[in-house]
Amino acid sequence: MAIETLVSKQLRLTFQTGIDGEGKPILARKTFSNIDPTATAEQLLVSAKAIASLQIHPTYAIEQQELQSIEE
């Protein structure tokens, strides 16, 4: 049976920095690594909103990325 183990977690914020000539959003991403693997989605959201409040560009997306190893 396969066993999943959480290796690392990242928090990624995407900001809309403008609009291109075709009307599509121009996006910039900032990734924060070494996030505590036990951090909950609520804790990450609170942190992301605090970081986003320091930016001049509007927040486009807040994402959590997890890397897991799979072993037998």
Short mmCIF file of N, CA and C in Angstrom, two decimals:
data_model
loop_
_atom_site.label_atom_id
_atom_site.label_comp_id
_atom_site.label_asym_id
_atom_site.label_seq_id
_atom_site.Cartn_x
_atom_site.Cartn_y
_atom_site.Cartn_z
N MET A 1 0.83 -1.18 0.00
CA MET A 1 0.00 0.00 0.00
C MET A 1 0.88 1.25 0.00
N ALA A 2 0.53 2.23 -0.80
CA ALA A 2 1.31 3.46 -0.91
C ALA A 2 1.04 4.37 0.29
N ILE A 3 2.11 5.03 0.74
CA ILE A 3 2.01 5.96 1.85
C ILE A 3 2.48 7.33 1.37
N GLU A 4 1.63 8.35 1.58
CA GLU A 4 1.99 9.72 1.22
C GLU A 4 2.58 10.43 2.43
N THR A 5 3.65 11.18 2.21
CA THR A 5 4.27 11.97 3.27
C THR A 5 4.44 13.40 2.76
N LEU A 6 3.91 14.35 3.50
CA LEU A 6 4.05 15.75 3.13
C LEU A 6 5.50 16.17 3.30
N VAL A 7 6.11 16.62 2.21
CA VAL A 7 7.51 17.03 2.23
C VAL A 7 7.64 18.53 2.45
N SER A 8 6.87 19.31 1.72
CA SER A 8 6.95 20.77 1.86
C SER A 8 5.65 21.42 1.42
N LYS A 9 5.50 22.67 1.83
CA LYS A 9 4.30 23.45 1.50
C LYS A 9 4.76 24.83 1.06
N GLN A 10 4.07 25.39 0.05
CA GLN A 10 4.36 26.74 -0.42
C GLN A 10 3.07 27.54 -0.49
N LEU A 11 3.21 28.84 -0.31
CA LEU A 11 2.09 29.77 -0.45
C LEU A 11 2.40 30.64 -1.66
N ARG A 12 1.48 30.69 -2.62
CA ARG A 12 1.71 31.47 -3.85
C ARG A 12 0.62 32.51 -4.01
N LEU A 13 1.04 33.77 -4.13
CA LEU A 13 0.13 34.87 -4.36
C LEU A 13 0.31 35.36 -5.79
N THR A 14 -0.79 35.60 -6.48
CA THR A 14 -0.76 36.13 -7.84
C THR A 14 -1.43 37.49 -7.82
N PHE A 15 -0.75 38.47 -8.41
CA PHE A 15 -1.25 39.84 -8.45
C PHE A 15 -1.48 40.26 -9.90
N GLN A 16 -2.49 41.06 -10.11
CA GLN A 16 -2.73 41.61 -11.45
C GLN A 16 -2.02 42.95 -11.52
N THR A 17 -0.99 43.01 -12.37
CA THR A 17 -0.17 44.22 -12.46
C THR A 17 -0.58 45.13 -13.59
N GLY A 18 -1.54 44.71 -14.40
CA GLY A 18 -2.01 45.54 -15.49
C GLY A 18 -2.86 44.73 -16.45
N ILE A 19 -3.11 45.34 -17.62
CA ILE A 19 -3.88 44.68 -18.68
C ILE A 19 -3.12 44.88 -19.98
N ASP A 20 -2.99 43.80 -20.77
CA ASP A 20 -2.26 43.90 -22.03
C ASP A 20 -3.15 44.50 -23.13
N GLY A 21 -2.59 44.62 -24.32
CA GLY A 21 -3.29 45.22 -25.44
C GLY A 21 -4.55 44.50 -25.87
N GLU A 22 -4.66 43.21 -25.51
CA GLU A 22 -5.83 42.41 -25.87
C GLU A 22 -6.88 42.37 -24.75
N GLY A 23 -6.62 43.11 -23.68
CA GLY A 23 -7.55 43.14 -22.57
C GLY A 23 -7.38 42.02 -21.56
N LYS A 24 -6.32 41.24 -21.71
CA LYS A 24 -6.05 40.14 -20.77
C LYS A 24 -5.22 40.67 -19.60
N PRO A 25 -5.42 40.09 -18.40
CA PRO A 25 -4.65 40.56 -17.25
C PRO A 25 -3.17 40.17 -17.35
N ILE A 26 -2.32 41.07 -16.90
CA ILE A 26 -0.89 40.79 -16.75
C ILE A 26 -0.70 40.38 -15.30
N LEU A 27 -0.13 39.21 -15.09
CA LEU A 27 -0.02 38.65 -13.74
C LEU A 27 1.43 38.54 -13.29
N ALA A 28 1.65 38.73 -12.01
CA ALA A 28 2.95 38.52 -11.38
C ALA A 28 2.72 37.64 -10.16
N ARG A 29 3.62 36.68 -9.97
CA ARG A 29 3.47 35.74 -8.85
C ARG A 29 4.61 35.91 -7.85
N LYS A 30 4.29 35.68 -6.60
CA LYS A 30 5.27 35.65 -5.53
C LYS A 30 5.04 34.38 -4.74
N THR A 31 6.08 33.57 -4.61
CA THR A 31 5.97 32.29 -3.91
C THR A 31 6.78 32.35 -2.62
N PHE A 32 6.16 31.89 -1.54
CA PHE A 32 6.80 31.82 -0.24
C PHE A 32 7.01 30.35 0.10
N SER A 33 8.26 29.97 0.27
CA SER A 33 8.61 28.58 0.56
C SER A 33 8.83 28.40 2.06
N ASN A 34 9.13 27.18 2.44
CA ASN A 34 9.41 26.82 3.83
C ASN A 34 8.26 27.16 4.76
N ILE A 35 7.05 26.95 4.27
CA ILE A 35 5.86 27.15 5.09
C ILE A 35 5.72 25.95 6.02
N ASP A 36 5.33 26.19 7.24
CA ASP A 36 5.12 25.11 8.20
C ASP A 36 4.09 24.12 7.63
N PRO A 37 4.46 22.86 7.47
CA PRO A 37 3.54 21.88 6.88
C PRO A 37 2.25 21.69 7.68
N THR A 38 2.25 22.07 8.94
CA THR A 38 1.04 21.91 9.75
C THR A 38 0.12 23.13 9.66
N ALA A 39 0.51 24.15 8.91
CA ALA A 39 -0.32 25.35 8.78
C ALA A 39 -1.64 25.00 8.09
N THR A 40 -2.72 25.51 8.64
CA THR A 40 -4.04 25.24 8.06
C THR A 40 -4.33 26.21 6.92
N ALA A 41 -5.35 25.90 6.15
CA ALA A 41 -5.76 26.78 5.06
C ALA A 41 -6.18 28.14 5.61
N GLU A 42 -6.84 28.17 6.74
CA GLU A 42 -7.25 29.42 7.36
C GLU A 42 -6.04 30.27 7.75
N GLN A 43 -5.03 29.66 8.33
CA GLN A 43 -3.81 30.39 8.70
C GLN A 43 -3.10 30.94 7.46
N LEU A 44 -3.06 30.14 6.41
CA LEU A 44 -2.42 30.60 5.18
C LEU A 44 -3.20 31.76 4.56
N LEU A 45 -4.51 31.70 4.60
CA LEU A 45 -5.33 32.77 4.06
C LEU A 45 -5.12 34.07 4.82
N VAL A 46 -5.08 34.00 6.13
CA VAL A 46 -4.85 35.19 6.95
C VAL A 46 -3.48 35.79 6.62
N SER A 47 -2.47 34.94 6.52
CA SER A 47 -1.13 35.41 6.17
C SER A 47 -1.09 36.03 4.78
N ALA A 48 -1.74 35.38 3.82
CA ALA A 48 -1.76 35.87 2.45
C ALA A 48 -2.45 37.23 2.36
N LYS A 49 -3.54 37.40 3.09
CA LYS A 49 -4.24 38.69 3.08
C LYS A 49 -3.39 39.79 3.70
N ALA A 50 -2.64 39.44 4.74
CA ALA A 50 -1.75 40.43 5.37
C ALA A 50 -0.65 40.86 4.39
N ILE A 51 -0.08 39.90 3.68
CA ILE A 51 0.95 40.20 2.68
C ILE A 51 0.35 41.02 1.54
N ALA A 52 -0.82 40.61 1.07
CA ALA A 52 -1.48 41.29 -0.05
C ALA A 52 -1.81 42.74 0.30
N SER A 53 -2.11 43.01 1.56
CA SER A 53 -2.46 44.38 1.95
C SER A 53 -1.28 45.33 1.82
N LEU A 54 -0.07 44.79 1.72
CA LEU A 54 1.13 45.61 1.57
C LEU A 54 1.46 45.91 0.11
N GLN A 55 0.70 45.32 -0.80
CA GLN A 55 0.97 45.46 -2.23
C GLN A 55 0.13 46.59 -2.83
N ILE A 56 0.61 47.15 -3.94
CA ILE A 56 -0.17 48.18 -4.62
C ILE A 56 -1.09 47.56 -5.67
N HIS A 57 -0.80 46.32 -6.08
CA HIS A 57 -1.60 45.65 -7.10
C HIS A 57 -2.67 44.78 -6.45
N PRO A 58 -3.82 44.63 -7.11
CA PRO A 58 -4.88 43.78 -6.55
C PRO A 58 -4.50 42.30 -6.61
N THR A 59 -5.00 41.57 -5.63
CA THR A 59 -4.75 40.12 -5.57
C THR A 59 -5.64 39.42 -6.59
N TYR A 60 -5.02 38.57 -7.39
CA TYR A 60 -5.74 37.81 -8.41
C TYR A 60 -6.05 36.40 -7.91
N ALA A 61 -5.10 35.80 -7.18
CA ALA A 61 -5.31 34.44 -6.67
C ALA A 61 -4.39 34.18 -5.48
N ILE A 62 -4.86 33.32 -4.58
CA ILE A 62 -4.07 32.82 -3.46
C ILE A 62 -4.11 31.31 -3.55
N GLU A 63 -2.92 30.69 -3.58
CA GLU A 63 -2.85 29.24 -3.75
C GLU A 63 -1.88 28.61 -2.77
N GLN A 64 -2.17 27.38 -2.44
CA GLN A 64 -1.29 26.56 -1.61
C GLN A 64 -0.77 25.42 -2.48
N GLN A 65 0.51 25.19 -2.43
CA GLN A 65 1.09 24.06 -3.16
C GLN A 65 1.75 23.12 -2.16
N GLU A 66 1.52 21.83 -2.35
CA GLU A 66 2.12 20.83 -1.47
C GLU A 66 2.92 19.84 -2.31
N LEU A 67 4.05 19.45 -1.77
CA LEU A 67 4.87 18.40 -2.38
C LEU A 67 4.82 17.20 -1.44
N GLN A 68 4.42 16.07 -1.99
CA GLN A 68 4.32 14.86 -1.19
C GLN A 68 5.17 13.76 -1.81
N SER A 69 5.81 12.99 -0.97
CA SER A 69 6.52 11.81 -1.45
C SER A 69 5.59 10.61 -1.30
N ILE A 70 5.76 9.65 -2.20
CA ILE A 70 4.97 8.43 -2.17
C ILE A 70 5.92 7.25 -2.02
N GLU A 71 5.68 6.46 -1.01
CA GLU A 71 6.51 5.30 -0.72
C GLU A 71 5.65 4.08 -0.48
N GLU A 72 6.27 2.93 -0.56
CA GLU A 72 5.56 1.69 -0.26
C GLU A 72 5.63 1.40 1.21
#
